[in-house]
CSV table of C-alpha atoms in Angstrom, one decimal:
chain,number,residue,atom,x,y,z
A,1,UNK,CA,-28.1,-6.8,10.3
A,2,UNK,CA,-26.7,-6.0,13.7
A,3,UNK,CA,-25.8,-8.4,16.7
A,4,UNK,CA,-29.2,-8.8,18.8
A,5,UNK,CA,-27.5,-8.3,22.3
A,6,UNK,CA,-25.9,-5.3,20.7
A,7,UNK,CA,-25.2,-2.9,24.1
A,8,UNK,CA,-25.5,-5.3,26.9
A,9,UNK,CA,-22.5,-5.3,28.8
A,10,UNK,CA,-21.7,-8.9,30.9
A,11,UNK,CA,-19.6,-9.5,33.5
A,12,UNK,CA,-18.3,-12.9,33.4
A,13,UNK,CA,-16.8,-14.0,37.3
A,14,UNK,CA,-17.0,-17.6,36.4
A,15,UNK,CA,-14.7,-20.4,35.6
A,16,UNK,CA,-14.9,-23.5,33.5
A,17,UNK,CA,-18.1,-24.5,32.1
A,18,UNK,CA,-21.4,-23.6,33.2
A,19,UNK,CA,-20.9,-19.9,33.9
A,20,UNK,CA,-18.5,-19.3,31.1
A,21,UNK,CA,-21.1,-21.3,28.4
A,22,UNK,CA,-23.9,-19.2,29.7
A,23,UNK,CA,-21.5,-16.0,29.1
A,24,UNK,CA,-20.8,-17.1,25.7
A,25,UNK,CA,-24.0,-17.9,24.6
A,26,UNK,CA,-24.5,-13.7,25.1
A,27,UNK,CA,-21.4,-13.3,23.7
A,28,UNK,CA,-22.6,-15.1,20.8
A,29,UNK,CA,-25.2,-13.3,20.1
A,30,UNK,CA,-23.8,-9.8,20.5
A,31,UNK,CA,-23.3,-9.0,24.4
A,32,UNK,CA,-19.9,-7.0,25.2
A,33,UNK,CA,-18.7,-9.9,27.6
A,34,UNK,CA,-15.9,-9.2,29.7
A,35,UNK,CA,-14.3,-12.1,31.9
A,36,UNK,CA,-12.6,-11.8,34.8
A,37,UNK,CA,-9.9,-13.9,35.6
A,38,UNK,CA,-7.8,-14.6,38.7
A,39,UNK,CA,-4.0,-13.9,37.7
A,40,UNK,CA,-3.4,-17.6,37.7
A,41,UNK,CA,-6.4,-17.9,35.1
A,42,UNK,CA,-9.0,-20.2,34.8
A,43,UNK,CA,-8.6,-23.7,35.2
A,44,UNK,CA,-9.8,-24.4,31.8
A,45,UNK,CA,-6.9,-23.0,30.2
A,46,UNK,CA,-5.2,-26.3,31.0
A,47,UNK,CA,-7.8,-28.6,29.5
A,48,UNK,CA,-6.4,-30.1,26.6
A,49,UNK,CA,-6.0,-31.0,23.7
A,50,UNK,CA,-4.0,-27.9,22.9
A,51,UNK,CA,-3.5,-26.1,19.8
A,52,UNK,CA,0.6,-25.4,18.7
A,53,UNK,CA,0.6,-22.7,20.1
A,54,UNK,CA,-0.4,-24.4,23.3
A,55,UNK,CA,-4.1,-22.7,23.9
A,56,UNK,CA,-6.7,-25.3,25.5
A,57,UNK,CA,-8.7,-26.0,22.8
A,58,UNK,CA,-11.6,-26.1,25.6
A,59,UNK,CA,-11.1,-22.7,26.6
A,60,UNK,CA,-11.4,-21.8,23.2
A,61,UNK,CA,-14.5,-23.0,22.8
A,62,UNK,CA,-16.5,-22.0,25.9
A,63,UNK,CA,-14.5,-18.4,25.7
A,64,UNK,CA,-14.7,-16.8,22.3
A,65,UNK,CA,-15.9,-13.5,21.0
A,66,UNK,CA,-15.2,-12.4,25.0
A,67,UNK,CA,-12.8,-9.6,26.2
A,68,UNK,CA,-10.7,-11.0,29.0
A,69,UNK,CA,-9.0,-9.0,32.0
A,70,UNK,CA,-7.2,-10.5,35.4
A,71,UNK,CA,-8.4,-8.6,38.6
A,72,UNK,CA,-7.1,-9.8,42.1
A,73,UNK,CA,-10.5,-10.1,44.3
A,74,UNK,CA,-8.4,-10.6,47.2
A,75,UNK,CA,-7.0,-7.2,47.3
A,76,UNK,CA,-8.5,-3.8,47.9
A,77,UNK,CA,-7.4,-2.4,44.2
A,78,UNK,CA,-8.8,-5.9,42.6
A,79,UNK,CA,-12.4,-5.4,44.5
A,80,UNK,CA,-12.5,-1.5,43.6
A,81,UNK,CA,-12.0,-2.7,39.9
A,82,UNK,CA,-14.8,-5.2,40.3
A,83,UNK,CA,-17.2,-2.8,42.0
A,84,UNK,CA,-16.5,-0.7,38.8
A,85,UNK,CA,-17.2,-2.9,36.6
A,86,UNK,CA,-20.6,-3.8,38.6
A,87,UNK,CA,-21.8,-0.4,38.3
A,88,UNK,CA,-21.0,-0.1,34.7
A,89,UNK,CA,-22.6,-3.6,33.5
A,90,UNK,CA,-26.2,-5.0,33.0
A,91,UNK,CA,-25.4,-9.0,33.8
A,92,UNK,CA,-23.2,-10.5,36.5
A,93,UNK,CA,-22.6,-14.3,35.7
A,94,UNK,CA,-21.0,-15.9,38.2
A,95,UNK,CA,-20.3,-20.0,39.7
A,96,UNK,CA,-18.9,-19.6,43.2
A,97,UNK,CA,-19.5,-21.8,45.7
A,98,UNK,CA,-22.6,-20.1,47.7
A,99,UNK,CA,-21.2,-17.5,50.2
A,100,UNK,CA,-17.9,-17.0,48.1
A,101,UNK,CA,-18.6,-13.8,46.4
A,102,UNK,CA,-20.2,-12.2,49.8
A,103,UNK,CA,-17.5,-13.1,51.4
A,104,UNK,CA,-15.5,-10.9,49.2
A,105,UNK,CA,-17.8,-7.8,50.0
A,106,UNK,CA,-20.4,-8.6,46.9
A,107,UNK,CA,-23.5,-10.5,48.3
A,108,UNK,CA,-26.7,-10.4,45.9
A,109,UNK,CA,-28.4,-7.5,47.6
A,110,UNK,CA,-25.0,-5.5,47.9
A,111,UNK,CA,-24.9,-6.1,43.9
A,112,UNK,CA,-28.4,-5.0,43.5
A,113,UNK,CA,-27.4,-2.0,45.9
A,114,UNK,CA,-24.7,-0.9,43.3
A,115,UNK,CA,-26.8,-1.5,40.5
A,116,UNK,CA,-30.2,-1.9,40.8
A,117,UNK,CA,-30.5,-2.8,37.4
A,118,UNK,CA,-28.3,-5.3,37.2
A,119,UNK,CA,-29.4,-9.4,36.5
A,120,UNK,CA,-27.3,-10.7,38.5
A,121,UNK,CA,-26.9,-14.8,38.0
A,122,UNK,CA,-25.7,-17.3,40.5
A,123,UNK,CA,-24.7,-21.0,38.9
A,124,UNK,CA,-24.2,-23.1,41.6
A,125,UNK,CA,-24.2,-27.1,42.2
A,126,UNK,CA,-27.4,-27.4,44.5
A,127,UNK,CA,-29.0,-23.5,44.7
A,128,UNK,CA,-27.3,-20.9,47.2
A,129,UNK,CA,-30.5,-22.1,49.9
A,130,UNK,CA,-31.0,-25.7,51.3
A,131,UNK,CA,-29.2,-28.1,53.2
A,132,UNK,CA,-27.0,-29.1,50.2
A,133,UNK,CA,-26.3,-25.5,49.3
A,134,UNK,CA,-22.5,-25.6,50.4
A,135,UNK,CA,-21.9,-28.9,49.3
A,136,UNK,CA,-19.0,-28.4,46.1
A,137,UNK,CA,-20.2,-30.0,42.7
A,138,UNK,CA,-19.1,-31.0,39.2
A,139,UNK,CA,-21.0,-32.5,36.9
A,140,UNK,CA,-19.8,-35.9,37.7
A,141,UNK,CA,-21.5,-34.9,41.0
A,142,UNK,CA,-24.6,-34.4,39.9
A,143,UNK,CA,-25.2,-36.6,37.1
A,144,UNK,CA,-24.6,-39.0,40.1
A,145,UNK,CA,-27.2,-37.3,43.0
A,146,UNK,CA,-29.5,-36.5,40.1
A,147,UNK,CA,-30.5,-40.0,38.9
A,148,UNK,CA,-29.2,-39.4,35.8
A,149,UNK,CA,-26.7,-42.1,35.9
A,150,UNK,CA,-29.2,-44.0,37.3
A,151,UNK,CA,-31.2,-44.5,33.7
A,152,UNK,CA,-28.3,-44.3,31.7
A,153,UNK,CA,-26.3,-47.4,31.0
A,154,UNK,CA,-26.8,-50.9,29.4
A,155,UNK,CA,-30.1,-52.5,30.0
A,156,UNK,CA,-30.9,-53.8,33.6
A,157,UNK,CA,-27.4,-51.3,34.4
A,158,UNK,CA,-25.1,-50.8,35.8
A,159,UNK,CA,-25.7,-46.5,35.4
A,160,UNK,CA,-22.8,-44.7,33.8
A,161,UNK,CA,-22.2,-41.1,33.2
A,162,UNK,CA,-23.3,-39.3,30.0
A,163,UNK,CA,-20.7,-39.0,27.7
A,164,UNK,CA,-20.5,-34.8,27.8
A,165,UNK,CA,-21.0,-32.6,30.9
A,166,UNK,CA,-24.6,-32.7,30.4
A,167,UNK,CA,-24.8,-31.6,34.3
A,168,UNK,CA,-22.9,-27.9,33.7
A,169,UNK,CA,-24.7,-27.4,29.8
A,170,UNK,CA,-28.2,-27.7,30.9
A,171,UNK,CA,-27.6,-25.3,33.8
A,172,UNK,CA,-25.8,-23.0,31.4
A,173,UNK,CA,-28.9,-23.0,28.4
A,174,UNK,CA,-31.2,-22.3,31.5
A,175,UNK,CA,-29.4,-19.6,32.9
A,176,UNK,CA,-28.6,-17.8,29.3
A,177,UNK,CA,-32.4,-18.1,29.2
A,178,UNK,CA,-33.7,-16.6,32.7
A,179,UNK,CA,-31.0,-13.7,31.6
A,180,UNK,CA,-32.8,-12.9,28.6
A,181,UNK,CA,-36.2,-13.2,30.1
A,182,UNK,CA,-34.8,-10.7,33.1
A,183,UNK,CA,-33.9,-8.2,30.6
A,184,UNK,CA,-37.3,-8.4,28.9
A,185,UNK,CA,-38.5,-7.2,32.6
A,186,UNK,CA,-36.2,-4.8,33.1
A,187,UNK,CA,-37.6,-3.3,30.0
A,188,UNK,CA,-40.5,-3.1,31.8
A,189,UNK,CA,-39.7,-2.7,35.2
A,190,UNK,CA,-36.2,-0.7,35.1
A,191,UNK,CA,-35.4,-3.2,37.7
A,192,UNK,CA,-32.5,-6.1,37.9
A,193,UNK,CA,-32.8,-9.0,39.6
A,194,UNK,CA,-30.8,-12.3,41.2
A,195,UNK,CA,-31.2,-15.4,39.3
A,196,UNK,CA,-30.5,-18.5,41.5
A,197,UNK,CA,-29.4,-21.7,39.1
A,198,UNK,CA,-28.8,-25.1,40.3
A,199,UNK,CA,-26.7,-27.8,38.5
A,200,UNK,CA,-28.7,-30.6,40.5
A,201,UNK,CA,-32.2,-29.0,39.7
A,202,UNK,CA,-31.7,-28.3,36.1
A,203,UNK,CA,-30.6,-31.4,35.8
A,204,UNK,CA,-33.4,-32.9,37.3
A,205,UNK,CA,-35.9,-31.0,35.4
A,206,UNK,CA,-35.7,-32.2,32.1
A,207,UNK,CA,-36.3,-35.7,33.1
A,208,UNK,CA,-39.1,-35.8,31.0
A,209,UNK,CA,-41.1,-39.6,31.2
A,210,UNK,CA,-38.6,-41.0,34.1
A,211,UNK,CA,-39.8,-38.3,36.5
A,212,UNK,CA,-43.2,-38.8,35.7
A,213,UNK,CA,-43.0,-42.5,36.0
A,214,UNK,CA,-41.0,-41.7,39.4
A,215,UNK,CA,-44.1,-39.5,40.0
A,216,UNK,CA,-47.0,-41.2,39.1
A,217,UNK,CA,-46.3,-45.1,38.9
A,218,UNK,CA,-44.5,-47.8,41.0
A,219,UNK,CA,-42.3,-49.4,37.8
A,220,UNK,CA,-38.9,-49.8,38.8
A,221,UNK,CA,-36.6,-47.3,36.8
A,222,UNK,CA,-34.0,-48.5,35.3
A,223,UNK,CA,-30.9,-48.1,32.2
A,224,UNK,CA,-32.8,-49.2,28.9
A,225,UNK,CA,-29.8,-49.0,26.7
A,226,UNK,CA,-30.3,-47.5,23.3
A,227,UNK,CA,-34.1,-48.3,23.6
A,228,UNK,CA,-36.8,-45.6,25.1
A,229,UNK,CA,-38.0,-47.3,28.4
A,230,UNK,CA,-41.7,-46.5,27.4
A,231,UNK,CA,-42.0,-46.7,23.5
A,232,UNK,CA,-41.1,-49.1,21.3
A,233,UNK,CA,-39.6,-49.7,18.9
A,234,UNK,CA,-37.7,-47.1,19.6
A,235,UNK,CA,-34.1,-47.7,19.7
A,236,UNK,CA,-30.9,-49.0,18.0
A,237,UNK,CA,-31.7,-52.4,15.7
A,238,UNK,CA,-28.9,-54.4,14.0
A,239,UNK,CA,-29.4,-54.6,10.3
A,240,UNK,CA,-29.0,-57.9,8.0
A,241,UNK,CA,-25.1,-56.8,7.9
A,242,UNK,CA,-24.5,-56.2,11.6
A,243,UNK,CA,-24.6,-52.4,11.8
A,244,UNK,CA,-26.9,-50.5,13.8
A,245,UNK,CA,-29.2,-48.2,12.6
A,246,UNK,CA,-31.4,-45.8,15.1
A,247,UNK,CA,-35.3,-46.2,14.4
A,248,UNK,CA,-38.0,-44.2,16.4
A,249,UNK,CA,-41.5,-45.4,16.4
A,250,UNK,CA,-43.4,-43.3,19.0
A,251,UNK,CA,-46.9,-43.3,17.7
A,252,UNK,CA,-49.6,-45.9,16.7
A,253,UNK,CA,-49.6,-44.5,13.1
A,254,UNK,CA,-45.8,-44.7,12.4
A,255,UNK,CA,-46.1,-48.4,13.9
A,256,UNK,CA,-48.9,-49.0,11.3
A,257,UNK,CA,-46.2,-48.1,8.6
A,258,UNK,CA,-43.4,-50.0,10.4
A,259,UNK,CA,-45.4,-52.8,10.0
A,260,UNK,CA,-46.6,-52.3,6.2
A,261,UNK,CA,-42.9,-51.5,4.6
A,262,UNK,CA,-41.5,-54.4,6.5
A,263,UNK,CA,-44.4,-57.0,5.3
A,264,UNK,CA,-45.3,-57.8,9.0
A,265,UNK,CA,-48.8,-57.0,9.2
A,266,UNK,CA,-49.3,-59.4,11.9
A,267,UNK,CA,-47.9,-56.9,13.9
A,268,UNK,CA,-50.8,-54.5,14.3
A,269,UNK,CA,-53.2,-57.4,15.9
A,270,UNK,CA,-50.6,-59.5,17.5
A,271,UNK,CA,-51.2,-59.4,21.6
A,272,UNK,CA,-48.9,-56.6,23.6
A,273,UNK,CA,-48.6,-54.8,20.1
A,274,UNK,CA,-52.0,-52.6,20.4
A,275,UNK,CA,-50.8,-49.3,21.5
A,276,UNK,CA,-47.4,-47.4,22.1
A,277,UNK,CA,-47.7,-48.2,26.3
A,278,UNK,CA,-48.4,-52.2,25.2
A,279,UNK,CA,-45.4,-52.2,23.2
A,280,UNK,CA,-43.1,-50.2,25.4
A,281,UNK,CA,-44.0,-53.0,28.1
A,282,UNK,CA,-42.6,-56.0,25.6
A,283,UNK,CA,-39.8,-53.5,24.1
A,284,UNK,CA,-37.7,-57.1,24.2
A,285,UNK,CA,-39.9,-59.2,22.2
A,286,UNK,CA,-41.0,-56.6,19.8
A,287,UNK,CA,-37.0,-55.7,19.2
A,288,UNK,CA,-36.2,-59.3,17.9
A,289,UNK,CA,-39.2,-59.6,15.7
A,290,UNK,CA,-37.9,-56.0,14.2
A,291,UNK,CA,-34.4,-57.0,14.2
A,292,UNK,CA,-35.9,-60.7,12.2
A,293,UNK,CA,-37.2,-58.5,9.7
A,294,UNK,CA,-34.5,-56.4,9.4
A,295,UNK,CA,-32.2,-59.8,8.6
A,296,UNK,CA,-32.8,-59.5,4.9
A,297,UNK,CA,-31.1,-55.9,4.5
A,298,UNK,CA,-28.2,-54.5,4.7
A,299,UNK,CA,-27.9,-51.3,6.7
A,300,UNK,CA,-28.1,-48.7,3.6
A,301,UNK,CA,-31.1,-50.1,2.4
A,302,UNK,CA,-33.1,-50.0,5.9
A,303,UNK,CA,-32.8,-46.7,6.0
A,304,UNK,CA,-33.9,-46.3,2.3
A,305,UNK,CA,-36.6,-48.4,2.7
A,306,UNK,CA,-38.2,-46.6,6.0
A,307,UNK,CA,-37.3,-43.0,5.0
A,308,UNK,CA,-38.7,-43.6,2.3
A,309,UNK,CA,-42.1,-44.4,4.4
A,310,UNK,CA,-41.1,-41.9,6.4
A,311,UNK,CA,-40.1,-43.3,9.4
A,312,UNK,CA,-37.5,-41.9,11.5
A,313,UNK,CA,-34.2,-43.6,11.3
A,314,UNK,CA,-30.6,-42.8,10.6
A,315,UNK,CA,-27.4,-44.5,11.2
A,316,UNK,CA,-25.3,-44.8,14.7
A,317,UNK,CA,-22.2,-42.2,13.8
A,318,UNK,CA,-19.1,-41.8,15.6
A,319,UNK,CA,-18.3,-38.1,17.0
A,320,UNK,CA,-15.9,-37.3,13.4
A,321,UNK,CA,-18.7,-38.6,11.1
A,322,UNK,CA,-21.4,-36.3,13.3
A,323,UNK,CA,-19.0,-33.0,12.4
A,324,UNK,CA,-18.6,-34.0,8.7
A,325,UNK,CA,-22.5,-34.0,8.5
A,326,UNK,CA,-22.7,-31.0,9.9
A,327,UNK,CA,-20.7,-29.0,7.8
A,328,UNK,CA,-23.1,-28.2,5.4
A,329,UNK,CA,-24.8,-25.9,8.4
A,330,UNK,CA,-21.9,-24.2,9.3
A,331,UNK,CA,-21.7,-25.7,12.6
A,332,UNK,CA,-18.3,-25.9,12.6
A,333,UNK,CA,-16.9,-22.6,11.8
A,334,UNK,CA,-13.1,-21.1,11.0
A,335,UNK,CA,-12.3,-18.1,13.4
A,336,UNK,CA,-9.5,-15.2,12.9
A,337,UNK,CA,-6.6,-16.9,13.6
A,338,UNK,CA,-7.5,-20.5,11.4
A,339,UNK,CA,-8.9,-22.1,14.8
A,340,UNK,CA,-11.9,-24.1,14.0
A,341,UNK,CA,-14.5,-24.6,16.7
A,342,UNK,CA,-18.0,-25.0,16.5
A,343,UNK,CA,-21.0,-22.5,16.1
A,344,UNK,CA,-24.2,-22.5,18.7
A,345,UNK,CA,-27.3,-24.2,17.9
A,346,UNK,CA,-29.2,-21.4,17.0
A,347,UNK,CA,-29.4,-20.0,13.4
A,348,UNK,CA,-30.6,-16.8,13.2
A,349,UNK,CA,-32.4,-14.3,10.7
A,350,UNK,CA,-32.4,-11.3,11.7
A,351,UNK,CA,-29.1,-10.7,13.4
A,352,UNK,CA,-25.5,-11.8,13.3
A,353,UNK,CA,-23.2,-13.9,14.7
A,354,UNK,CA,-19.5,-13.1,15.0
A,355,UNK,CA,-16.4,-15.2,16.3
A,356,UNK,CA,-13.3,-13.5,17.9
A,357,UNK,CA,-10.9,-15.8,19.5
A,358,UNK,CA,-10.7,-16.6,23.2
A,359,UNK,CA,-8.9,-13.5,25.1
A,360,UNK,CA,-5.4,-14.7,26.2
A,361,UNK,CA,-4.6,-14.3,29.6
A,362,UNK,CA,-5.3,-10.4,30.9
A,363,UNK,CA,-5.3,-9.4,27.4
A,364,UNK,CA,-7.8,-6.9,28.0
A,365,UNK,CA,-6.7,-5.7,31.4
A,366,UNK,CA,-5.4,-2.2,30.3
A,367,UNK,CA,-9.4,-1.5,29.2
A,368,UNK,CA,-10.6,-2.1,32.3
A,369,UNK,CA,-10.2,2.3,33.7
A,370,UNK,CA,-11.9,2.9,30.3
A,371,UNK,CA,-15.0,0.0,31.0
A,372,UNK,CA,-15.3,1.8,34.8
A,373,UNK,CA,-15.5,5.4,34.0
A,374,UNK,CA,-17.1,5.3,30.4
């Protein structure tokens, strides 16, 4: 089997998360990726926890399998390098601020100009157009603008922030994405292109039910906890034992069965309970009467007992029970050098995945004559 991206040479220009996840997702699956640091290095190199040999553990993670060189953009011998590399590369990933790189002689059409086949992708916290488009952003930032913390949070709120970056990931799945559907065009075309990505509108797109309540209904919208704000029961119940198990009941038919395995068929005709809409609307109610039926088991045995009817449940595990579960599926994988980190969330059949370690600081640099005239 061979790697899928086998041949397509990435520049990565970017820094911390967004850029650099998109970069390594093509690294992952096969690209040549080849970041570009400043000599100081990314920031992310100081993110710990560190390993003993005192490498972020971070960096690690969002750099593997890429070949790292340090080029000063400020200079004149720094910017020939880059324009090099342009010339010689089919994807530019990149998270300046908008007007950054321009301003260091490489605006999007002067890209395209050296390399007209060249997908070039800016990341960037609000688009490189609009009023917003200079305004600096982390995903703090836009978890905050985007309404995100706005939903998430204890019922009635206050919001609070989503416990990963989720505003620089999504951004980064939807830029490795439009990269892969521009080279699919430039199959056809022989053309590259820019790709404009937006923390704040990637964000903001997978809203899913709260943007089409926002859109199409007056309800107030508001943090539900661990319960869905529109079906129910769907949430987190407390077993006969105190622990919480995660049960999600999102159709009429998996409520019929609810309501059979737990001896409550009063439930099905009981006013409020008629459709998934009714019973989203008395989520509170309908949560004690599950939670009074659950009083007679202990946690184990819920999840026996409606698996077994198959309903979708599963217990509430912390972050070091999650990676143990996973390790039948190779999630979490060993590289080189004994480092373990964790695999993407894609298994392929037909071609294969490799891990190298993250490059150390300029490890690559003396490649970088070789990369421009080869």
């Amino acid at each position: 089997m061979s790697l899928a991206l086998d041949g397509v040479r990435v520049l990565d220009l970017s820094r911390v998360l967004s850029g650099p996840l998109c970069a390594r997702i093509l690294a992952d699956l096969g690209a040549e990726v080849i970041k570009v640091e400043p000599p100081g290095g990314d920031d992310s190199r100081h993110f710990g926890p560190f390993t003993e040999a005192g490498d972020s553990t971070y960096f690690r993670l969002i750099n593997r399998n890429k070949y790292g060189v340090t080029l000063d953009l400020k200079t004149d011998e720094g910017r020939r390098k880059l324009e090099g590399l342009i010339r010689r590369s089919d994807v530019l990933v990149e998270n300046f601020r908008p007007g950054v790189l321009a301003r260091l002689g490489f605006p999007a059409d002067e890209l395209l100009r050296l390399n007209p086949g060249l997908i070039a992708v800016s990341v960037s916290g609000f688009g490189q157009t609009g009023p917003l488009a200079s305004r600096p952003a982390y995903d703090l930032i836009v978890q905050a603008m985007s309404g995100l913390m706005s939903v998430t949070g204890p019922d009635g709120g206050p919001g609070v922030r989503v416990g990963i970056s989720i505003g620089d990931i999504v951004p980064a799945l939807y830029a490795a994405v439009g990269v892969l559907a521009a080279l699919r065009e430039r199959e056809r075309t022989g053309r590259g292109q820019h790709l404009d990505v937006s923390m704040f509108e990637g964000l903001l797109s997978v809203f899913e039910s709260n943007a089409m309540r926002a859109l199409h209904t007056d309800e107030e919208i508001t943090p539900t906890g661990a319960h869905h704000a529109v079906s129910a029961p769907y949430g987190v119940f407390t077993a006969g034992d105190g622990r919480a198990v995660a049960i999600g009941v999102a159709s009429d038919s998996l409520f019929e069965r609810l309501a059979t395995v737990l001896g409550r068929p009063e439930w099905l005709t009981a006013p409020g309970y008629g459709s998934d809409a009714e019973r989203g609307h008395n989520r509170e109610r309908l949560r004690r009467d599950v939670e009074d039926a659950l009083a007679g088991m202990d946690a184990e045995e819920v999840q026996r007992v409606l698996a077994g009817a198959g309903i979708p449940c599963g217990p509430v595990l912390d972050v070091r029970e999650a990676l143990a579960l996973a390790e039948d599926r190779d999630l979490i994988v060993t590289e080189p050098d004994g480092f373990r980190t964790l695999a993407g969330g894609v298994r392929t059949t037909g071609s294969v995945t490799e891990f190298r370690p993250a490059p150390a600081l300029g490890e690559h640099d003396h490649l970088i004559e070789g990369w421009i005239d080869g």
